[in-house]
mmCIF file of C-alpha atoms in Angstrom:
data_model
loop_
_atom_site.group_PDB
_atom_site.id
_atom_site.type_symbol
_atom_site.label_atom_id
_atom_site.label_comp_id
_atom_site.label_asym_id
_atom_site.label_seq_id
_atom_site.Cartn_x
_atom_site.Cartn_y
_atom_site.Cartn_z
ATOM 1 C CA UNK A 1 12.420 121.133 100.935
ATOM 2 C CA UNK A 2 10.241 120.362 97.558
ATOM 3 C CA UNK A 3 8.962 117.059 97.239
ATOM 4 C CA UNK A 4 8.069 116.145 93.599
ATOM 5 C CA UNK A 5 5.104 113.047 93.242
ATOM 6 C CA UNK A 6 4.683 111.326 90.310
ATOM 7 C CA UNK A 7 1.660 111.991 88.069
ATOM 8 C CA UNK A 8 -1.690 110.474 89.720
ATOM 9 C CA UNK A 9 -3.232 107.777 87.519
ATOM 10 C CA UNK A 10 -6.725 109.025 86.698
ATOM 11 C CA UNK A 11 -9.594 106.797 87.503
ATOM 12 C CA UNK A 12 -11.515 105.457 84.747
ATOM 13 C CA UNK A 13 -15.500 105.339 85.622
ATOM 14 C CA UNK A 14 -16.065 101.606 85.313
ATOM 15 C CA UNK A 15 -19.423 101.592 82.971
ATOM 16 C CA UNK A 16 -19.211 101.494 79.637
ATOM 17 C CA UNK A 17 -21.610 104.640 79.211
ATOM 18 C CA UNK A 18 -19.898 106.273 82.242
ATOM 19 C CA UNK A 19 -16.507 105.874 80.652
ATOM 20 C CA UNK A 20 -17.808 106.936 77.107
ATOM 21 C CA UNK A 21 -19.614 110.123 78.664
ATOM 22 C CA UNK A 22 -16.323 110.768 80.320
ATOM 23 C CA UNK A 23 -14.271 110.680 77.120
ATOM 24 C CA UNK A 24 -16.676 112.750 75.424
ATOM 25 C CA UNK A 25 -16.777 115.531 78.087
ATOM 26 C CA UNK A 26 -12.942 115.771 78.489
ATOM 27 C CA UNK A 27 -12.638 115.779 74.576
ATOM 28 C CA UNK A 28 -15.251 118.779 74.683
ATOM 29 C CA UNK A 29 -13.345 120.452 77.179
ATOM 30 C CA UNK A 30 -9.934 120.253 75.716
ATOM 31 C CA UNK A 31 -11.154 121.213 72.197
ATOM 32 C CA UNK A 32 -13.218 124.380 73.460
ATOM 33 C CA UNK A 33 -10.276 125.467 75.418
ATOM 34 C CA UNK A 34 -7.867 125.303 72.217
ATOM 35 C CA UNK A 35 -10.721 126.948 69.946
ATOM 36 C CA UNK A 36 -11.062 129.540 72.938
ATOM 37 C CA UNK A 37 -7.120 130.163 72.581
ATOM 38 C CA UNK A 38 -7.653 130.381 68.497
ATOM 39 C CA UNK A 39 -10.562 132.796 68.927
ATOM 40 C CA UNK A 40 -8.472 135.067 71.043
ATOM 41 C CA UNK A 41 -5.685 135.229 68.803
ATOM 42 C CA UNK A 42 -6.416 137.954 66.418
ATOM 43 C CA UNK A 43 -3.005 137.503 64.499
ATOM 44 C CA UNK A 44 -3.734 133.858 64.342
ATOM 45 C CA UNK A 45 -7.005 134.825 62.483
ATOM 46 C CA UNK A 46 -5.402 137.413 60.673
ATOM 47 C CA UNK A 47 -3.066 134.977 59.097
ATOM 48 C CA UNK A 48 -5.415 132.123 58.744
ATOM 49 C CA UNK A 49 -7.625 134.608 56.043
ATOM 50 C CA UNK A 50 -4.419 135.945 54.467
ATOM 51 C CA UNK A 51 -2.631 132.816 53.538
ATOM 52 C CA UNK A 52 -5.023 131.921 51.119
ATOM 53 C CA UNK A 53 -4.758 135.231 49.781
ATOM 54 C CA UNK A 54 -1.249 135.562 49.231
ATOM 55 C CA UNK A 55 -0.659 131.882 48.378
ATOM 56 C CA UNK A 56 -3.263 132.385 45.327
ATOM 57 C CA UNK A 57 -1.257 135.901 44.324
ATOM 58 C CA UNK A 58 2.097 134.332 44.238
ATOM 59 C CA UNK A 59 1.754 130.943 42.766
ATOM 60 C CA UNK A 60 -1.529 131.685 40.409
ATOM 61 C CA UNK A 61 -0.595 135.220 39.498
ATOM 62 C CA UNK A 62 3.355 135.722 39.676
ATOM 63 C CA UNK A 63 4.282 131.843 38.601
ATOM 64 C CA UNK A 64 1.079 130.654 37.262
ATOM 65 C CA UNK A 65 1.402 132.413 33.874
ATOM 66 C CA UNK A 66 4.574 130.586 33.088
ATOM 67 C CA UNK A 67 3.341 127.206 34.051
ATOM 68 C CA UNK A 68 1.480 124.886 31.112
ATOM 69 C CA UNK A 69 -0.833 122.381 32.509
ATOM 70 C CA UNK A 70 -0.119 118.923 30.672
ATOM 71 C CA UNK A 71 -3.675 118.256 29.586
ATOM 72 C CA UNK A 72 -3.654 121.874 28.074
ATOM 73 C CA UNK A 73 -6.303 124.555 27.431
ATOM 74 C CA UNK A 74 -6.728 124.922 31.419
ATOM 75 C CA UNK A 75 -6.517 127.873 33.723
ATOM 76 C CA UNK A 76 -3.482 127.025 35.752
ATOM 77 C CA UNK A 77 -5.560 128.169 38.889
ATOM 78 C CA UNK A 78 -7.803 125.177 38.116
ATOM 79 C CA UNK A 79 -5.185 123.106 38.745
ATOM 80 C CA UNK A 80 -3.564 125.005 41.419
ATOM 81 C CA UNK A 81 -6.422 125.334 43.842
ATOM 82 C CA UNK A 82 -6.746 121.344 44.973
ATOM 83 C CA UNK A 83 -2.613 121.744 45.375
ATOM 84 C CA UNK A 84 -3.449 124.794 48.030
ATOM 85 C CA UNK A 85 -6.221 122.678 49.597
ATOM 86 C CA UNK A 86 -3.955 119.976 50.203
ATOM 87 C CA UNK A 87 -0.579 121.995 51.216
ATOM 88 C CA UNK A 88 -2.659 123.757 53.747
ATOM 89 C CA UNK A 89 -3.960 120.286 55.190
ATOM 90 C CA UNK A 90 -0.246 119.275 55.405
ATOM 91 C CA UNK A 91 1.112 122.497 56.704
ATOM 92 C CA UNK A 92 -1.505 121.990 59.590
ATOM 93 C CA UNK A 93 1.213 119.641 60.884
ATOM 94 C CA UNK A 94 3.063 122.512 61.960
ATOM 95 C CA UNK A 95 0.199 124.138 63.982
ATOM 96 C CA UNK A 96 -0.392 121.122 65.897
ATOM 97 C CA UNK A 97 3.190 120.307 66.829
ATOM 98 C CA UNK A 98 3.798 123.785 67.838
ATOM 99 C CA UNK A 99 0.664 123.932 70.359
ATOM 100 C CA UNK A 100 1.559 120.376 71.993
ATOM 101 C CA UNK A 101 5.312 121.346 72.423
ATOM 102 C CA UNK A 102 4.197 124.380 73.957
ATOM 103 C CA UNK A 103 1.930 122.999 76.496
ATOM 104 C CA UNK A 104 4.257 120.243 77.293
ATOM 105 C CA UNK A 105 7.171 122.877 78.074
ATOM 106 C CA UNK A 106 4.693 124.872 80.199
ATOM 107 C CA UNK A 107 3.547 121.838 82.201
ATOM 108 C CA UNK A 108 0.009 121.918 80.890
ATOM 109 C CA UNK A 109 0.458 118.124 79.873
ATOM 110 C CA UNK A 110 1.665 117.262 82.991
ATOM 111 C CA UNK A 111 -1.282 118.837 84.542
ATOM 112 C CA UNK A 112 -3.671 117.453 82.647
ATOM 113 C CA UNK A 113 -2.494 113.994 83.209
ATOM 114 C CA UNK A 114 -2.190 114.505 87.120
ATOM 115 C CA UNK A 115 -5.994 115.539 86.966
ATOM 116 C CA UNK A 116 -8.901 112.891 86.779
ATOM 117 C CA UNK A 117 -9.000 113.122 82.908
ATOM 118 C CA UNK A 118 -9.445 110.617 80.385
ATOM 119 C CA UNK A 119 -6.110 110.502 78.461
ATOM 120 C CA UNK A 120 -7.870 109.768 75.094
ATOM 121 C CA UNK A 121 -10.314 112.968 75.844
ATOM 122 C CA UNK A 122 -7.137 114.917 75.569
ATOM 123 C CA UNK A 123 -5.823 113.804 72.404
ATOM 124 C CA UNK A 124 -9.129 113.622 70.940
ATOM 125 C CA UNK A 125 -10.114 117.398 71.879
ATOM 126 C CA UNK A 126 -7.017 118.075 70.394
ATOM 127 C CA UNK A 127 -7.701 116.385 67.096
ATOM 128 C CA UNK A 128 -11.063 117.581 67.037
ATOM 129 C CA UNK A 129 -9.676 121.396 67.529
ATOM 130 C CA UNK A 130 -7.552 121.112 64.524
ATOM 131 C CA UNK A 131 -9.927 119.405 62.024
ATOM 132 C CA UNK A 132 -12.363 122.323 63.016
ATOM 133 C CA UNK A 133 -9.503 125.048 62.281
ATOM 134 C CA UNK A 134 -8.416 122.993 59.037
ATOM 135 C CA UNK A 135 -11.915 123.300 57.984
ATOM 136 C CA UNK A 136 -12.197 126.903 58.244
ATOM 137 C CA UNK A 137 -8.959 127.226 56.439
ATOM 138 C CA UNK A 138 -10.513 125.308 53.772
ATOM 139 C CA UNK A 139 -13.402 127.113 53.394
ATOM 140 C CA UNK A 140 -11.544 130.377 53.303
ATOM 141 C CA UNK A 141 -9.570 128.924 50.771
ATOM 142 C CA UNK A 142 -12.358 127.625 48.644
ATOM 143 C CA UNK A 143 -14.150 131.040 48.634
ATOM 144 C CA UNK A 144 -10.831 132.850 47.478
ATOM 145 C CA UNK A 145 -10.530 130.163 44.814
ATOM 146 C CA UNK A 146 -14.266 130.938 43.584
ATOM 147 C CA UNK A 147 -13.193 134.560 43.737
ATOM 148 C CA UNK A 148 -10.170 134.082 40.968
ATOM 149 C CA UNK A 149 -12.409 131.626 38.803
ATOM 150 C CA UNK A 150 -11.788 128.121 40.100
ATOM 151 C CA UNK A 151 -14.855 125.816 40.214
ATOM 152 C CA UNK A 152 -15.981 122.227 40.979
ATOM 153 C CA UNK A 153 -17.650 120.780 37.895
ATOM 154 C CA UNK A 154 -18.842 117.463 39.055
ATOM 155 C CA UNK A 155 -21.749 118.117 41.631
ATOM 156 C CA UNK A 156 -22.044 118.720 45.013
ATOM 157 C CA UNK A 157 -21.284 114.946 46.071
ATOM 158 C CA UNK A 158 -17.909 115.063 44.736
ATOM 159 C CA UNK A 159 -16.848 118.011 46.866
ATOM 160 C CA UNK A 160 -18.509 116.374 50.102
ATOM 161 C CA UNK A 161 -16.121 113.241 48.980
ATOM 162 C CA UNK A 162 -12.998 115.580 48.096
ATOM 163 C CA UNK A 163 -13.309 117.316 51.437
ATOM 164 C CA UNK A 164 -13.542 114.131 53.248
ATOM 165 C CA UNK A 165 -10.384 112.961 51.688
ATOM 166 C CA UNK A 166 -8.707 116.333 52.756
ATOM 167 C CA UNK A 167 -9.857 115.948 56.534
ATOM 168 C CA UNK A 168 -8.668 112.278 56.368
ATOM 169 C CA UNK A 169 -4.974 113.376 55.301
ATOM 170 C CA UNK A 170 -5.399 116.182 58.013
ATOM 171 C CA UNK A 171 -6.356 113.445 60.737
ATOM 172 C CA UNK A 172 -3.308 111.429 59.910
ATOM 173 C CA UNK A 173 -0.927 114.582 60.266
ATOM 174 C CA UNK A 174 -2.680 115.542 63.276
ATOM 175 C CA UNK A 175 -1.025 112.319 65.085
ATOM 176 C CA UNK A 176 2.072 113.074 63.493
ATOM 177 C CA UNK A 177 2.121 116.609 64.828
ATOM 178 C CA UNK A 178 1.092 115.149 68.395
ATOM 179 C CA UNK A 179 3.995 112.884 68.500
ATOM 180 C CA UNK A 180 6.383 115.212 66.962
ATOM 181 C CA UNK A 181 5.212 117.890 69.886
ATOM 182 C CA UNK A 182 5.502 115.628 72.626
ATOM 183 C CA UNK A 183 9.341 114.902 71.514
ATOM 184 C CA UNK A 184 10.462 117.887 70.281
ATOM 185 C CA UNK A 185 11.242 120.791 72.615
ATOM 186 C CA UNK A 186 9.511 124.339 71.589
ATOM 187 C CA UNK A 187 12.997 125.822 70.757
ATOM 188 C CA UNK A 188 13.588 123.499 67.988
ATOM 189 C CA UNK A 189 10.120 123.802 66.260
ATOM 190 C CA UNK A 190 11.241 125.981 63.634
ATOM 191 C CA UNK A 191 13.212 123.214 61.917
ATOM 192 C CA UNK A 192 10.146 121.189 61.321
ATOM 193 C CA UNK A 193 8.746 123.977 58.845
ATOM 194 C CA UNK A 194 12.241 123.344 56.937
ATOM 195 C CA UNK A 195 11.125 119.859 56.595
ATOM 196 C CA UNK A 196 7.426 120.723 55.768
ATOM 197 C CA UNK A 197 8.089 122.734 52.864
ATOM 198 C CA UNK A 198 10.445 120.482 50.827
ATOM 199 C CA UNK A 199 7.690 117.927 51.468
ATOM 200 C CA UNK A 200 4.818 120.238 50.183
ATOM 201 C CA UNK A 201 6.792 120.961 47.030
ATOM 202 C CA UNK A 202 8.017 117.705 45.985
ATOM 203 C CA UNK A 203 4.471 116.823 45.279
ATOM 204 C CA UNK A 204 2.275 117.660 42.324
ATOM 205 C CA UNK A 205 0.700 120.258 44.174
ATOM 206 C CA UNK A 206 1.953 123.134 41.618
ATOM 207 C CA UNK A 207 3.544 121.518 38.923
ATOM 208 C CA UNK A 208 3.639 118.053 37.169
ATOM 209 C CA UNK A 209 6.230 115.350 38.562
ATOM 210 C CA UNK A 210 6.934 114.571 34.921
ATOM 211 C CA UNK A 211 8.354 117.834 34.876
ATOM 212 C CA UNK A 212 11.036 117.011 37.391
ATOM 213 C CA UNK A 213 14.358 114.875 37.412
ATOM 214 C CA UNK A 214 13.468 111.316 37.422
ATOM 215 C CA UNK A 215 14.133 110.442 40.906
ATOM 216 C CA UNK A 216 12.557 113.024 42.563
ATOM 217 C CA UNK A 217 9.167 112.665 39.865
ATOM 218 C CA UNK A 218 9.070 109.216 41.560
ATOM 219 C CA UNK A 219 9.238 110.688 45.065
ATOM 220 C CA UNK A 220 6.742 113.114 43.868
ATOM 221 C CA UNK A 221 4.536 110.734 42.770
ATOM 222 C CA UNK A 222 4.522 108.444 45.793
ATOM 223 C CA UNK A 223 4.316 111.352 47.842
ATOM 224 C CA UNK A 224 0.933 111.144 50.406
ATOM 225 C CA UNK A 225 0.215 114.590 49.437
ATOM 226 C CA UNK A 226 0.199 113.818 45.624
ATOM 227 C CA UNK A 227 -2.316 111.053 46.250
ATOM 228 C CA UNK A 228 -4.511 113.176 47.977
ATOM 229 C CA UNK A 229 -4.411 116.155 45.401
ATOM 230 C CA UNK A 230 -4.600 113.944 42.371
ATOM 231 C CA UNK A 231 -7.820 112.496 43.790
ATOM 232 C CA UNK A 232 -9.629 115.826 44.976
ATOM 233 C CA UNK A 233 -8.627 116.935 41.168
ATOM 234 C CA UNK A 234 -10.615 114.312 39.923
ATOM 235 C CA UNK A 235 -13.629 114.571 42.061
ATOM 236 C CA UNK A 236 -13.499 118.631 41.413
ATOM 237 C CA UNK A 237 -13.293 117.705 37.840
ATOM 238 C CA UNK A 238 -10.189 120.150 37.513
ATOM 239 C CA UNK A 239 -7.031 119.420 35.216
ATOM 240 C CA UNK A 240 -4.780 116.858 36.298
ATOM 241 C CA UNK A 241 -0.925 116.101 35.479
ATOM 242 C CA UNK A 242 -2.146 112.809 33.537
ATOM 243 C CA UNK A 243 0.697 110.635 34.743
ATOM 244 C CA UNK A 244 0.531 106.757 33.535
ATOM 245 C CA UNK A 245 2.405 105.323 36.785
ATOM 246 C CA UNK A 246 0.464 102.850 38.804
ATOM 247 C CA UNK A 247 0.309 105.210 41.667
ATOM 248 C CA UNK A 248 -0.987 108.218 39.340
ATOM 249 C CA UNK A 249 -3.532 105.695 38.090
ATOM 250 C CA UNK A 250 -4.939 104.953 41.530
ATOM 251 C CA UNK A 251 -4.541 108.246 43.227
ATOM 252 C CA UNK A 252 -8.269 107.548 44.869
ATOM 253 C CA UNK A 253 -7.190 104.458 46.451
ATOM 254 C CA UNK A 254 -3.923 105.869 47.749
ATOM 255 C CA UNK A 255 -5.469 108.725 49.316
ATOM 256 C CA UNK A 256 -7.055 106.495 51.636
ATOM 257 C CA UNK A 257 -4.468 103.981 52.269
ATOM 258 C CA UNK A 258 -1.461 106.742 52.850
ATOM 259 C CA UNK A 259 -3.602 108.502 55.838
ATOM 260 C CA UNK A 260 -4.837 105.378 57.312
ATOM 261 C CA UNK A 261 -1.240 103.863 57.091
ATOM 262 C CA UNK A 262 0.223 107.333 58.787
ATOM 263 C CA UNK A 263 -2.633 107.035 61.461
ATOM 264 C CA UNK A 264 -1.915 103.547 62.200
ATOM 265 C CA UNK A 265 1.840 104.068 63.157
ATOM 266 C CA UNK A 266 1.596 107.485 64.442
ATOM 267 C CA UNK A 267 -1.464 107.348 66.496
ATOM 268 C CA UNK A 268 -0.307 104.924 69.382
ATOM 269 C CA UNK A 269 3.268 106.448 69.125
ATOM 270 C CA UNK A 270 1.817 109.616 70.211
ATOM 271 C CA UNK A 271 -0.603 107.591 72.744
ATOM 272 C CA UNK A 272 2.429 106.028 74.342
ATOM 273 C CA UNK A 273 4.691 109.033 74.348
ATOM 274 C CA UNK A 274 1.740 111.116 75.981
ATOM 275 C CA UNK A 275 1.422 108.275 78.806
ATOM 276 C CA UNK A 276 5.136 108.353 79.237
ATOM 277 C CA UNK A 277 5.150 112.149 80.262
ATOM 278 C CA UNK A 278 7.028 112.792 83.747
#
């Protein structure tokens, strides 16, 4: 006869400093666990390196010669690279989702909840690991971009600001991935990729929304990915598509508003779902 006990609620330290130390320690433990898994998966490292190479070859050289940049006189790869940075950040949702769904299915998350661990530390650790992985992905992508002639033109400070906007969007996408990973069964995670692909394509990552049908162009302009990509194009000094709508003229503002709004919605949903795991 097997007796199933409900998960034991961890006892949190009472002092503020002790509680903070508890959260930081558990955050590091969870983050280091995910990073160790990443390092011990050569296939994953290989795919992270090959993704930017293949993307630049396909979009930059196969399709790029057939695409005209709206502002004219620019190499298409100058327009393309910020789009690839943004696409890489959004596709990270799938990585987070699959990892969380797999841990939930194998009972790892329930095991964590039965231990005297901080729930905040677990979720923060997952976020820290994914942010570091995305940092490495963007760094590899930048190196590949520099190799094919892409460059930033407005100083290193703007590069740091652009990178901050990318990480802000990635942070928001992490909470989307955590929530969906806690809801979706592992065998159903593949359907997410069919949603992510059009989400990244219905944007200004590869072409101007002005070249699309009107309804699709409106969706593309209001796509959160378009805001971030438009903002970092301006910060890098790379060519944009020159839209005259309100959202196109305020891409920098929307590059902050969209991630904050997404985080405000999905962070509490993810925390609530994690606490309700049986």
